[in-house]
Tab-separated table of C-alpha atoms in Angstrom:
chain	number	residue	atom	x	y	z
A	200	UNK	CA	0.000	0.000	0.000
A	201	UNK	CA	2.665	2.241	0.697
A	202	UNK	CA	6.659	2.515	0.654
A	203	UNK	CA	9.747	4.515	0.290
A	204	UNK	CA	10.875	6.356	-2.416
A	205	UNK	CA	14.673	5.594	-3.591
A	206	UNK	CA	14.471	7.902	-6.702
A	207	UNK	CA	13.532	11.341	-7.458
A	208	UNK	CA	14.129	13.497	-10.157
A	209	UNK	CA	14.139	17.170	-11.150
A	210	UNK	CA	14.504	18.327	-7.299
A	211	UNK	CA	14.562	21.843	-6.855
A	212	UNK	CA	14.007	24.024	-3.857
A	213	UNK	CA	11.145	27.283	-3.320
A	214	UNK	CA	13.136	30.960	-2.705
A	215	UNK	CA	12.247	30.802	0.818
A	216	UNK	CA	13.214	27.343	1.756
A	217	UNK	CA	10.352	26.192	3.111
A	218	UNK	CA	9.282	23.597	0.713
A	219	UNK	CA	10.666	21.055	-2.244
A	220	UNK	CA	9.247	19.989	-5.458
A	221	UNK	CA	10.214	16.792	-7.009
A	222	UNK	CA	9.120	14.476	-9.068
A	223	UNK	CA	8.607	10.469	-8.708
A	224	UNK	CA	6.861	7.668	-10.093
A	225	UNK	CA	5.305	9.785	-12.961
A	226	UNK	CA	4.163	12.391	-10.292
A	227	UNK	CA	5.207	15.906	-8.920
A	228	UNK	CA	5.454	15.758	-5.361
A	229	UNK	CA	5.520	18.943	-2.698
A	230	UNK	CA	7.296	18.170	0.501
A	231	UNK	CA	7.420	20.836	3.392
A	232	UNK	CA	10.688	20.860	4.379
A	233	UNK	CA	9.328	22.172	8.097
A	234	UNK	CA	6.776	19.186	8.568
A	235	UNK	CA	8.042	16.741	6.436
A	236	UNK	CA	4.835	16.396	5.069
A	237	UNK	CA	4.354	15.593	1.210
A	238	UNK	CA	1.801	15.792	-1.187
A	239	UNK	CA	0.981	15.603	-4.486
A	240	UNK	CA	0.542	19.010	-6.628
A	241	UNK	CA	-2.103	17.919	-8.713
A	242	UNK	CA	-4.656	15.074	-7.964
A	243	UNK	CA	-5.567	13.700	-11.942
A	244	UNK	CA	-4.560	10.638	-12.928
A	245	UNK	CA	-4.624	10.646	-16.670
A	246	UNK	CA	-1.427	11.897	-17.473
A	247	UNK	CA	2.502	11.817	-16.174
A	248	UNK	CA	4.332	14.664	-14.798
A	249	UNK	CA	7.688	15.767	-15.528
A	250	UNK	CA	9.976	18.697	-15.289
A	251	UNK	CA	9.142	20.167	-12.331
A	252	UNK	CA	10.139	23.908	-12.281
A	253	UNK	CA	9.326	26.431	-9.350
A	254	UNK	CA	8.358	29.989	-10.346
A	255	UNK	CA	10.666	32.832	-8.852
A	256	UNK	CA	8.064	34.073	-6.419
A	257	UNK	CA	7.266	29.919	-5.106
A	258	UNK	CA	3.904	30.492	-5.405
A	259	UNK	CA	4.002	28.340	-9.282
A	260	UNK	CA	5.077	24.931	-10.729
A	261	UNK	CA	5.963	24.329	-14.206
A	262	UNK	CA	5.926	21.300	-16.054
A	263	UNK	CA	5.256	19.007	-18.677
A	264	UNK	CA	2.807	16.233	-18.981
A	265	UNK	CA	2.822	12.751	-20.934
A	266	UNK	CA	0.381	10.792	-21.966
A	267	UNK	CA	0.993	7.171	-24.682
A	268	UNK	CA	-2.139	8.003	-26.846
A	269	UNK	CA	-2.669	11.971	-26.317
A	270	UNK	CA	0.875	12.913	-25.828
A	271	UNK	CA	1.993	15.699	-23.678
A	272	UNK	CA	1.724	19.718	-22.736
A	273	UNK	CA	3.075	22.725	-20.803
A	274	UNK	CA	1.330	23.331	-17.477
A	275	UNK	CA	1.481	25.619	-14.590
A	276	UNK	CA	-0.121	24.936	-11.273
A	277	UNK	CA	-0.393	26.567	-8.168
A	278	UNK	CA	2.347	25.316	-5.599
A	279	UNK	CA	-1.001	24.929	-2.761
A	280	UNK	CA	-2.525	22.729	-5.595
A	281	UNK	CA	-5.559	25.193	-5.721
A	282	UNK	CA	-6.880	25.734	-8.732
A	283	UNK	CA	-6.890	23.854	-12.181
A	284	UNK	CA	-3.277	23.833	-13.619
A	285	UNK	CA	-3.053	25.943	-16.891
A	286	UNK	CA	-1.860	25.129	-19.923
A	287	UNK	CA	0.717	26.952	-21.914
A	288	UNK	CA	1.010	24.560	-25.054
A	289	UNK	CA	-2.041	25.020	-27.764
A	290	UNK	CA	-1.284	21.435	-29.403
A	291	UNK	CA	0.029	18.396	-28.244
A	292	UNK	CA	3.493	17.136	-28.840
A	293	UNK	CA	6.512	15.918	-27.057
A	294	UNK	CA	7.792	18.551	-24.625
A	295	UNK	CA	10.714	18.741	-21.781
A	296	UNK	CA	12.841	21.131	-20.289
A	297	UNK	CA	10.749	24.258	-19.345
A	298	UNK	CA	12.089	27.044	-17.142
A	299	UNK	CA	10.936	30.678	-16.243
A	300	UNK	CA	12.082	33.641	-16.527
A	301	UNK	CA	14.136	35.750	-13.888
A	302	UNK	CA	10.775	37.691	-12.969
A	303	UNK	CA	8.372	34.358	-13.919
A	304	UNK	CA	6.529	36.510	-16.565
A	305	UNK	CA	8.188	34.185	-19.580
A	306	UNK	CA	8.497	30.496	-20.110
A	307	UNK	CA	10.540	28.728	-22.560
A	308	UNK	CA	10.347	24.954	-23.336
A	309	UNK	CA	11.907	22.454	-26.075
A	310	UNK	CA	9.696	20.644	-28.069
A	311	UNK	CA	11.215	17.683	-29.513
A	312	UNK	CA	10.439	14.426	-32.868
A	313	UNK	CA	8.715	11.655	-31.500
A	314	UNK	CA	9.723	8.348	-33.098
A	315	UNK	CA	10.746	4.456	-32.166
A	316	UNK	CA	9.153	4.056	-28.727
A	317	UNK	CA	7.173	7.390	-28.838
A	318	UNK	CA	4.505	8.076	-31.181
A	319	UNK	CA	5.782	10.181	-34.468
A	320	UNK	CA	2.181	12.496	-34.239
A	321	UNK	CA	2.953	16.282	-33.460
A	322	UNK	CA	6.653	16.288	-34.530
A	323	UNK	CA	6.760	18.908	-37.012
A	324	UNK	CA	8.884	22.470	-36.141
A	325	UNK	CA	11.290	20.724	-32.870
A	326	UNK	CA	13.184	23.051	-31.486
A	327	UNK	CA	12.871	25.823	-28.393
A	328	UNK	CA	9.925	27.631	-27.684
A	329	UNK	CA	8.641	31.023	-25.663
A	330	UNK	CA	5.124	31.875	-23.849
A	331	UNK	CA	3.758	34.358	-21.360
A	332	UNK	CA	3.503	32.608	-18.217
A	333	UNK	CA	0.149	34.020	-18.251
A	334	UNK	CA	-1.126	32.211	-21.558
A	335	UNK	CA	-2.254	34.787	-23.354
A	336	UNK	CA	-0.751	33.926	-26.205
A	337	UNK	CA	0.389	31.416	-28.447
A	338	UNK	CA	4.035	29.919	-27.956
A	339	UNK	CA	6.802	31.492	-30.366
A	340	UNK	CA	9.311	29.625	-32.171
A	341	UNK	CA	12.735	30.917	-31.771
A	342	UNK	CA	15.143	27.713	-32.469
A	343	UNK	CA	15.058	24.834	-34.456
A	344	UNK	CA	17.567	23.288	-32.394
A	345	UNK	CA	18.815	22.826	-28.660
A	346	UNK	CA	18.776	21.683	-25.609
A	347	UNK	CA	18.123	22.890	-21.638
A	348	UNK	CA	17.231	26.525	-22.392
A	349	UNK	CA	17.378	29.751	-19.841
A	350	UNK	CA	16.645	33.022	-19.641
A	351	UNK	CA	19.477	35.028	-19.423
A	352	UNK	CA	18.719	37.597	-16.153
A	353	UNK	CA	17.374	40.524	-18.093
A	354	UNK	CA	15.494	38.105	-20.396
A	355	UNK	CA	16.189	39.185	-23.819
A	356	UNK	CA	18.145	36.237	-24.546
A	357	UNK	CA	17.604	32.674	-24.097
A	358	UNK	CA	20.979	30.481	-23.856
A	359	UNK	CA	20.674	26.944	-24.595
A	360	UNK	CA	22.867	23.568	-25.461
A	361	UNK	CA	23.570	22.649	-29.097
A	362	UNK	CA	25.676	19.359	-30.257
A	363	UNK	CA	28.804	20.439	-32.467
A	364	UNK	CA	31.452	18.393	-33.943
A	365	UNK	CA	32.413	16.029	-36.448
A	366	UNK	CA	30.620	13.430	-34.739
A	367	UNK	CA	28.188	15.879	-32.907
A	368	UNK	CA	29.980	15.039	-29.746
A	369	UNK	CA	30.652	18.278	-28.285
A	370	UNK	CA	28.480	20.659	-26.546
A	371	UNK	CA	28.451	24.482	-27.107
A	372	UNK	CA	26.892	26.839	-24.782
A	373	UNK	CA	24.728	29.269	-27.534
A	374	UNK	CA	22.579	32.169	-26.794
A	375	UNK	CA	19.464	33.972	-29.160
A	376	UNK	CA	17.324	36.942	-29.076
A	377	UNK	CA	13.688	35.739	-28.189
A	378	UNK	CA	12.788	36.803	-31.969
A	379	UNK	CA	15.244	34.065	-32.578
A	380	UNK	CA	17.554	35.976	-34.387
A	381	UNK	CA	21.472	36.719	-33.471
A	382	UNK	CA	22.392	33.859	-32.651
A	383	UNK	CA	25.980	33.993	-30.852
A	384	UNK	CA	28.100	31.330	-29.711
A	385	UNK	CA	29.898	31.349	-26.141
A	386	UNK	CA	31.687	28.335	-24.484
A	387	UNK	CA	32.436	24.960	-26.227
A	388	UNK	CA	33.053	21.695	-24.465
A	389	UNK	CA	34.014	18.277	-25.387
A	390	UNK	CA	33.792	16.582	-22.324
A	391	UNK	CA	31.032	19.022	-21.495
A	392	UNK	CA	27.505	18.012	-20.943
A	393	UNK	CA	25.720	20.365	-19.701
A	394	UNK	CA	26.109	23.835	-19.311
């Protein structure tokens, strides 16, 4: 009925201190570090739950959802788990690696091909993606290609992780305006593997 965890994933910490987000067995999970009480942050089970991101003011939690037949979204939810989550994405499609910006107003996210275990539906225009946190509009396209992006603190540019090389085994650190032009090019790594 009930038992430990050994695994979490995507762990990450509210400003104040006072509680953790994490996510395990398909779930996002709010502990208070005080109490040592946990919860979950939403309470559907039709979907999985990855990528848990806290909003710079705590009170928000980013993340993508999965599901085998109707694939997955962007979401915020409430860190109290009032409220129905909001989504950012208007389609579905295979999405990961969504973070805020510096004052939580922007969200970026990486939408990536499906293929060989996951379905190929909703694969067309991959790459990295920006949204009002609010929703109020439809997510822009600024990359075709990357990985893990950020804001960078005044959030004009978004820096992200591209493979280079012969052998595309090599990482380089890259950065773009949010209309996705100017791209520049900043550290380069071949043992790196994230930046």
């Amino acid at each position: 009925d009930s038992f430990e965890v050994q695994a979490i994933r995507w762990a990450s910490q509210t400003p104040d201190g006072k509680h953790v987000v994490f996510q395990a067995l398909g779930h996002i999970w709010v502990r208070n570090t005080e109490t040592g009480e946990q919860k979950r942050l939403t309470r559907q089970d039709e979907h999985f739950e990855f990528y848990p991101v806290i909003s710079p003011d705590g009170e928000h939690v980013l993340y993508t959802t999965w599901h085998d037949q109707e694939l997955g979204s962007v979401r915020i939810a409430r860190l109290n788990g009032r409220g129905t989550p909001r989504t950012l994405t208007n389609e579905p499609g295979h999405y990961a690696e969504p973070a805020f910006s510096a004052d939580g107003a922007q969200v970026l996210f990486r939408k990536f091909e499906g293929g060989y275990l996951l379905s190929p539906l909703w694969s067309m225009n991959p790459g990295i993606y920006h949204v009002p946190a609010d929703g109020e509009s439809e997510p822009q396209h600024i990359s075709k290609s990357g990985s893990m992006p950020h804001f960078s603190v005044d959030g004009e540019r978004v820096f992200f992780s591209r493979s280079t090389g012969e052998l595309g085994n090599e990482r380089m650190l890259s950065s773009i305006r949010l209309d996705g032009e100017d791209q520049r090019d900043h550290l380069k790594g071949a043992k790196a593997t994230q930046f």
